[in-house]
Each structure stands twice: as C-alpha cells, then as structure tokens.
Coordinates of C-alpha atoms in Angstrom, one line a residue:
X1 CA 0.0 0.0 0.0
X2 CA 1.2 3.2 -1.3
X3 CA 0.5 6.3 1.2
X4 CA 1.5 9.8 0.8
X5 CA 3.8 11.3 3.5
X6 CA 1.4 13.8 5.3
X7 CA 1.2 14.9 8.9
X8 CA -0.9 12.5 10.1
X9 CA 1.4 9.7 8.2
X10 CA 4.9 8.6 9.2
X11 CA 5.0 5.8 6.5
X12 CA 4.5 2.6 8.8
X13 CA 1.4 4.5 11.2
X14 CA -0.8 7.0 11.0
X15 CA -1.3 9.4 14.4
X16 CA -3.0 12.5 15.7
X17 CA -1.8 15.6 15.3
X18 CA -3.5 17.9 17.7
X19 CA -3.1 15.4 21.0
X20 CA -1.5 11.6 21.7
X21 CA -3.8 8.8 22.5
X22 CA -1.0 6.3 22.7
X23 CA -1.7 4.4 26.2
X24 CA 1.4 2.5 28.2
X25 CA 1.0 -0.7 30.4
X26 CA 1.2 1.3 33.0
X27 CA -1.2 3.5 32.1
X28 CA -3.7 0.4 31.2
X29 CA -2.7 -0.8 34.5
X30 CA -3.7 2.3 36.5
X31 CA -6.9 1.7 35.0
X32 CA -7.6 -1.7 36.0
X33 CA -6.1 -0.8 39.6
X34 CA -8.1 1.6 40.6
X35 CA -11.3 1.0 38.5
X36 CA -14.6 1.4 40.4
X37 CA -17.0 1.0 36.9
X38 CA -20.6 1.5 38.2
X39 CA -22.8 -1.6 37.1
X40 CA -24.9 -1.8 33.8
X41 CA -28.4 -3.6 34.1
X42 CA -27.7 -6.8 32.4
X43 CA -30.1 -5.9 29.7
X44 CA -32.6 -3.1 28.6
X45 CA -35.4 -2.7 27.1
X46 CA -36.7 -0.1 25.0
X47 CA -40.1 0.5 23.1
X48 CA -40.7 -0.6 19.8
X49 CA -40.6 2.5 17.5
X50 CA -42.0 2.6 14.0
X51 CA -39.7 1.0 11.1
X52 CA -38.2 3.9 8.9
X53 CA -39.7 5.2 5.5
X54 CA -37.6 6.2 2.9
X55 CA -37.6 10.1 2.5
X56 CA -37.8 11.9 -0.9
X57 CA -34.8 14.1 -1.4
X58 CA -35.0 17.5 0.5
X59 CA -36.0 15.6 4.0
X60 CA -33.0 14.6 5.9
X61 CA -33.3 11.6 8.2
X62 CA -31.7 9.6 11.4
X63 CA -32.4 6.2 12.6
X64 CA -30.7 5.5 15.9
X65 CA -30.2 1.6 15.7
X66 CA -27.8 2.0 18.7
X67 CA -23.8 3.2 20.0
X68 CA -22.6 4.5 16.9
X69 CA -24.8 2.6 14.2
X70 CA -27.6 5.1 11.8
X71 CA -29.3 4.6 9.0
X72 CA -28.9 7.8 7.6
X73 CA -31.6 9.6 4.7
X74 CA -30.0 12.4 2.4
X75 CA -30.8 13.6 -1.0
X76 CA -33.3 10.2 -1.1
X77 CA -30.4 7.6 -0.2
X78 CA -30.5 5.6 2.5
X79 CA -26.7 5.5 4.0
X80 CA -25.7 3.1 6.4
X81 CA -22.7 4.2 8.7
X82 CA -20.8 1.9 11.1
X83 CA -23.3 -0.9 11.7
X84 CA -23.3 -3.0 14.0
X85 CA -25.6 -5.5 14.9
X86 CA -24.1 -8.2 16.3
X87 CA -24.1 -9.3 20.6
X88 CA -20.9 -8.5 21.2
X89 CA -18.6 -6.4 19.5
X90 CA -15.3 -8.5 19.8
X91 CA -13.5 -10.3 17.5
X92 CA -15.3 -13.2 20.1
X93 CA -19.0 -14.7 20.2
X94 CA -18.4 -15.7 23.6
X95 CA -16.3 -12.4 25.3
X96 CA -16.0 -8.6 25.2
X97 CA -18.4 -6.0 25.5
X98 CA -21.7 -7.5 25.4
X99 CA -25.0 -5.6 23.9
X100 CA -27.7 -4.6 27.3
X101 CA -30.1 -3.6 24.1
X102 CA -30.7 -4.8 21.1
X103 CA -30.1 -3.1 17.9
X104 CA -33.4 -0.6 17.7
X105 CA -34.3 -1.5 14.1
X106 CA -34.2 -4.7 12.4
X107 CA -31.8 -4.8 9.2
X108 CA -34.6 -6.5 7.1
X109 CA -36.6 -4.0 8.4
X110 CA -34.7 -0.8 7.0
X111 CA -36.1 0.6 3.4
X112 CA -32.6 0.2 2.1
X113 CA -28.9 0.9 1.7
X114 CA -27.9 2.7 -1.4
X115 CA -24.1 3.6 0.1
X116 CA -21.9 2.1 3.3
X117 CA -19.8 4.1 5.3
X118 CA -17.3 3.0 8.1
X119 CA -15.4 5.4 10.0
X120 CA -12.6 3.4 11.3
X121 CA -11.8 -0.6 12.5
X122 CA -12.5 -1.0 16.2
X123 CA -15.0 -3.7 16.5
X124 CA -17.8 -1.4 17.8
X125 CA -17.8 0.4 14.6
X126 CA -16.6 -2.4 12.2
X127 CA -18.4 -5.6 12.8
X128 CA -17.7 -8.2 9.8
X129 CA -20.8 -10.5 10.6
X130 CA -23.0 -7.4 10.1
X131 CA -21.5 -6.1 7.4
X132 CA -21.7 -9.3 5.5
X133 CA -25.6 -9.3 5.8
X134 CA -25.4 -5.9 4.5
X135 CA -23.4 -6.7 1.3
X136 CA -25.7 -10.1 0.8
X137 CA -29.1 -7.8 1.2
X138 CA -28.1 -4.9 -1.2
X139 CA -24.2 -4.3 -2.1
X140 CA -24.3 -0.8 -1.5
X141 CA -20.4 0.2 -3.0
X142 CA -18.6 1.7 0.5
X143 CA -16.2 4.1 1.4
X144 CA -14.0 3.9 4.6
X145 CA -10.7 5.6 5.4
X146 CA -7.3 4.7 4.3
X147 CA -5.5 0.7 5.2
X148 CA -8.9 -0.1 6.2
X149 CA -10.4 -2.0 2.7
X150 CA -8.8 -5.1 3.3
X151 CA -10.9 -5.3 6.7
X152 CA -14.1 -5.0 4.6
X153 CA -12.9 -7.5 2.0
X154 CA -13.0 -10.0 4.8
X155 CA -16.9 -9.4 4.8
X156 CA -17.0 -9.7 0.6
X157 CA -17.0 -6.2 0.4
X158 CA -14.6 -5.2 -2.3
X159 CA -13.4 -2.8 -3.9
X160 CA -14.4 0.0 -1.2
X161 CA -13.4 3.7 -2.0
X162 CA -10.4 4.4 0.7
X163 CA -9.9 8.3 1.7
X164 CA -7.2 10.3 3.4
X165 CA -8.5 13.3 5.7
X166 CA -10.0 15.8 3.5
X167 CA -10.6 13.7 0.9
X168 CA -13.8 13.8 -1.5
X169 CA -15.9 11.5 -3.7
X170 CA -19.1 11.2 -5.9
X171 CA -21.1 8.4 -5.0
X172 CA -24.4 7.0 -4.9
X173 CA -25.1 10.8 -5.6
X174 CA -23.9 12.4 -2.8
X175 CA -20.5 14.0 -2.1
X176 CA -18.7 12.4 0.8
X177 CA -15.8 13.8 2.7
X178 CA -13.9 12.0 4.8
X179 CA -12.7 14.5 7.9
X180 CA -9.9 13.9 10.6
X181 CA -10.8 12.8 14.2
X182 CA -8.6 12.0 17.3
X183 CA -8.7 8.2 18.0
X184 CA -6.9 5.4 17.1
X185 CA -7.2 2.2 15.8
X186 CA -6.6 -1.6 16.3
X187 CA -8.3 -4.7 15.6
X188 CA -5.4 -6.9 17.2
X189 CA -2.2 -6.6 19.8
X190 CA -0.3 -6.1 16.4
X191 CA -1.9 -3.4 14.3
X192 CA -2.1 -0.3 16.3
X193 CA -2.7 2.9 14.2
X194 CA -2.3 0.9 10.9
X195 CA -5.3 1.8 9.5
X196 CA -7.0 5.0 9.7
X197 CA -10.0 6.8 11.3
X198 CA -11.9 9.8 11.0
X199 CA -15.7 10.6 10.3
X200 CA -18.0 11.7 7.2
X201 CA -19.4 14.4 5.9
X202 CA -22.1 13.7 3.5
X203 CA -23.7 16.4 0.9
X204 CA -26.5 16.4 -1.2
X205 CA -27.4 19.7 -3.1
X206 CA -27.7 22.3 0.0
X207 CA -27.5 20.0 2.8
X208 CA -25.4 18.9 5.0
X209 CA -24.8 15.8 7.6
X210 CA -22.0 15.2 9.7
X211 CA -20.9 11.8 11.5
X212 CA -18.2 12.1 13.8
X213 CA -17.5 8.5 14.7
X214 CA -15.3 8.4 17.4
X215 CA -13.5 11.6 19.1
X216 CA -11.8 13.3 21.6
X217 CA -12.2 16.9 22.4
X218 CA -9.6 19.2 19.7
X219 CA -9.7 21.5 16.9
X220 CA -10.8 19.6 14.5
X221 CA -14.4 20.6 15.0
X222 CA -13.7 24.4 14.6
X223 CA -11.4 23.0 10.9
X224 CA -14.3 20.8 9.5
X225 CA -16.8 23.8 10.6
X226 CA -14.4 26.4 8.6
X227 CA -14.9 24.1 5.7
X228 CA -18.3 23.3 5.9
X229 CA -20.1 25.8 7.5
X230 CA -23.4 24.9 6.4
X231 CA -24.1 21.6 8.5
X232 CA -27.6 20.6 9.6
X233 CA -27.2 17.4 11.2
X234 CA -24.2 16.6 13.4
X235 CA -24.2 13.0 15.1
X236 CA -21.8 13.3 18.3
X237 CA -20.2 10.9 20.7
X238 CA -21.0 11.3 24.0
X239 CA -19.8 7.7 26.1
X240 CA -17.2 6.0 27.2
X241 CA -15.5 8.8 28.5
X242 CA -14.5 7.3 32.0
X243 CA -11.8 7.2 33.6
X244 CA -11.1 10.6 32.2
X245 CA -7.3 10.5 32.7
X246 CA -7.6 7.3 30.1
X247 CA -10.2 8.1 27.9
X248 CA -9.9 12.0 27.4
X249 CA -7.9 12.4 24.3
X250 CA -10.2 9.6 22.5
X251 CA -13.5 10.2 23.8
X252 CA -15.6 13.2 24.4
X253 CA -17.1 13.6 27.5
X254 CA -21.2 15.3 27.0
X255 CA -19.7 18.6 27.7
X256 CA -16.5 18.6 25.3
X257 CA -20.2 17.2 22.7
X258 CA -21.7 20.6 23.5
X259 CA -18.2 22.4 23.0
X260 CA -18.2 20.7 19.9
X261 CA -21.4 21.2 18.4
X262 CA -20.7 25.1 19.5
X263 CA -17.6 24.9 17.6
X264 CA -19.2 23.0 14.5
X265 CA -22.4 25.7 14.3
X266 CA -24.7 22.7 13.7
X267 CA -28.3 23.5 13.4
X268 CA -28.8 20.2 15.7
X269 CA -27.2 17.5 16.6
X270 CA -27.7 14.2 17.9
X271 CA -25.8 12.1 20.7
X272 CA -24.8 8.4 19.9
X273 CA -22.1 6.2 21.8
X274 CA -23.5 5.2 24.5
X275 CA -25.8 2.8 26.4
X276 CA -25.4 0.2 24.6
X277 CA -22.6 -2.5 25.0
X278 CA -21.2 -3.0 28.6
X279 CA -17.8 -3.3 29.0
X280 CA -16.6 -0.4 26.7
X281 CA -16.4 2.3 30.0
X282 CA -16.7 2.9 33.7
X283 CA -20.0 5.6 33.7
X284 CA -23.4 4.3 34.5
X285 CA -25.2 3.8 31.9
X286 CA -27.7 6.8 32.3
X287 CA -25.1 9.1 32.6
X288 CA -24.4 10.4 29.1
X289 CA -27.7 11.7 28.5
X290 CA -27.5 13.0 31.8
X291 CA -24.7 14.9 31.8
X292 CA -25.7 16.3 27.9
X293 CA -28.6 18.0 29.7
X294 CA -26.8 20.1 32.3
X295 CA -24.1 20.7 29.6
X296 CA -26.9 21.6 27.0
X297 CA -28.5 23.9 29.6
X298 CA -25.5 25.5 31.2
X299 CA -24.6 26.5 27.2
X300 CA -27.8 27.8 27.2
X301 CA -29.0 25.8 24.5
X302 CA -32.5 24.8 23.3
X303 CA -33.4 21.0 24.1
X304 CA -33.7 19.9 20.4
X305 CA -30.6 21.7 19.3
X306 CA -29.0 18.5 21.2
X307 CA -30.4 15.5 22.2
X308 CA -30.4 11.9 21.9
X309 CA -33.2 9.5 20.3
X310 CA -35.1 7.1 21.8
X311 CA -33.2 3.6 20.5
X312 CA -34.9 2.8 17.2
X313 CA -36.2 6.1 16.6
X314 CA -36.1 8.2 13.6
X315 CA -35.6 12.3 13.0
X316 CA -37.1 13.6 10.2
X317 CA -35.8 17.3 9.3
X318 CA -36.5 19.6 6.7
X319 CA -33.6 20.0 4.6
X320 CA -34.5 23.9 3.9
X321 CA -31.7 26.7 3.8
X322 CA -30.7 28.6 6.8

C-alpha cells in the first residue's frame, strides 16, 4: 500500500496531530487498579418504534439503531454508517463487551442501503458478521478511510473507495468527505494505528450531515466547521469517557459534545455512543444523556438543538436553507 507522507502519516502509522492517545502498560494498568465501573443492568429494554420510510430528497433523516450505528436519509439515499448489529462487538461470540439492548431496528426492516460508510476498524464500529448481511441484502459500494479495505474484503465487500483526511468522492449521488478525528485504531495486539480513522461528511445539493465517529475533544471541530459551515445534522459521541485521565484524548465527554457542536455551528445534533454495549467504560449507563442535559442547559442551548433519540427512533428534518 502506497501512502502519501502527510502529517498525520509517518509511512509505517498514522497518528493525531492535535493530542496523543497512545496508552502504556502502565497507564492500562492504573486503570484496572483503581477502577470502580458502576454496574450496567444486564439488559434493557426499549419501546418498539416505527420502522423507517424512505424520505424523498430535500428531508434529511436519522435512525438511531444503537452506539454508533444510523441509517442515515440524504438527498433520497439511505446510507448506512458503522453498523453493527451483532451481541458483542469483539472479534469473540463468547467475550468482550456484550449488547444490554438490542439493535433498535431490524436490518430486514430498514427501506434500504444505497451507500456504506465505516469510519474506522475497532469492533464497535466495524463488525464483519453485520457487514456481510449488509453486502448479501443490497451491495451498497462503501467508502472507509485509508489501510482499512482489506478489513471489509473479509466481509465480501470489495473494492471499497479508501480516503485520506479531507478527501472527497461522488457516490451514490452524494458528495462524501472523509474529515480527521482523534482516535486510534486496532483490531489486534499487532496493528495499532495501521489503519485510519476519522468521520463523514455527507452532501447532497444544499444540505449537509456530519458523522463524527469516534473523538476526543480538539480542533478539528472548529477545521471541518471552517470548511463546511453549512451543517444541519451533526451525530456526536457522547460515552465512554470514563476514567477521564484514560479516555480523554479519544472520547468526548457530554460537555466537550456541547463544545463541539458550539464549535461546529450545527443547526442540531444528535448524541450516539453510549448505552449500549457494557464493557466499553466505567459511567453508569444513564449518565451520558444526563450529563448532555446540564451541559446543554448551562450553554444555554435549546433542548432539540441536542439530544439523543429514543433507540430505534427516527428524525425527520426539513432540509430547507438557513
């Protein structure tokens, strides 16, 4: 594989330019020491919500399936980013973090998937079993960020479109950017920042959605809002952010979210990563959403400016000018 030197690119890894999220032993250690992870319930569940539509162009839509998993609607396509709906998401069937609710939509149950996106390889994100349903039910052509096709070819996926930060395409008729987060990646002891990550900004005619996939706090937002100031939709991590002194430079905590949606100038955005697999993080499991509301409030925001949905749930928004 052929890479061009950059500054997120030493030729053998990629890594962050703004912040480190390399971790020692000793720092993994430190966590396990002095871990006090408050208890999940060993499973949850949620109300049934209606099974999406399809939306004609100028709607934009969100179907929160769960963690980082939606069905997105733009410009009448149905995208698919980061799904995931296997029990566990480890390379395991019997170990690692373990799903307390089930996915909030059916796959056979979603009106399509005209384009795949994946935003990096971590098994909460990039989940092969899923992803092979997804290319035996429609073969959507995908897009993912650089080093991390191969991983998708395991699922019978091939051929997907591989970006660098900043990086554009035409497909499915949208216009996809992939945009630079601060994370990592790994699927084994062995690969560590071999592969990319990053998120998605997806375009159709005058508007705009933005994924984040996974991030820490860092100027990135303000960067992807100087270069797209027009976004109507962000979808922000808020979980697995404790410990902090472990997971800060990866994860956002619900106030860096706020921060970040500030920074981006999102006309609303929606919370994901959280309250879903146990395992992944030491917070309750209520206390995303909790903490986004005193954040949202103390930024004196209004309540649908940022929020989560209910698991399963869809947005539908207007796709009309600002």
């Amino acid at each position: 594989m052929q890479i061009a030197p950059s500054d997120h690119w030493d030729g053998r890894h990629f890594h962050n330019v703004h912040d480190r999220t390399e971790k020692t032993f000793r720092d993994v250690w430190r966590w396990r020491r002095t871990s006090r992870p408050i208890p999940w319930p060993p499973s949850v569940g949620d109300a049934p919500q209606p099974a999406p539509r399809r939306l004609p162009a100028g709607r934009i839509g969100a179907t929160f399936i769960g963690h980082a998993s939606f069905l997105i609607q733009l410009g009448g396509r149905c995208i698919l980013v980061d799904p995931v709906w296997s029990e566990r998401a480890s390379p395991l069937t019997f170990a690692g973090p373990r799903r307390v609710r089930a996915p909030g939509q059916r796959l056979e149950d979603l009106p399509g998937c005209d384009l795949l996106l994946v935003s990096h390889n971590h098994y909460d994100h990039l989940d092969l079993p899923t992803l092979r349903e997804v290319r035996r039910r429609w073969s959507p052509p995908a897009i993912t960020g650089l080093a991390n096709a191969r991983h998708l070819a395991k699922a019978g996926i091939q051929a997907a479109t591989e970006l660098d930060w900043w990086q554009s395409t035409e497909m499915a008729g949208l216009r996809i950017t992939y945009v630079p987060a601060q994370h990592f990646s790994a699927r084994t002891l062995f690969d560590r920042n071999c592969s990319l990550w990053g998120g998605f900004v997806i375009q159709s005619g005058d508007a705009t959605v933005y994924f984040a996939g996974d991030s820490g706090w860092c100027p990135h937002f303000a960067e992807i809002a100087a270069r797209f100031p027009r976004i109507d939709l962000a979808l922000l991590p808020i979980g697995a952010y404790e410990p902090r002194f472990f997971m800060r430079t990866q994860h956002m905590d619900p106030g860096e979210a706020v921060e970040a949606h500030q920074a981006l100038g999102a006309r609303r955005s929606i919370g994901m990563h959280f309250g879903t697999f146990a395992g992944l993080t030491d917070e309750a499991i209520e206390g995303p959403e909790a903490w986004l509301a005193q954040a949202r409030a103390a930024a004196g925001l209004a309540e649908e400016a940022f929020t989560t949905l209910p698991f399963g749930a869809s947005l539908d928004l207007a796709a009309t000018p600002r």
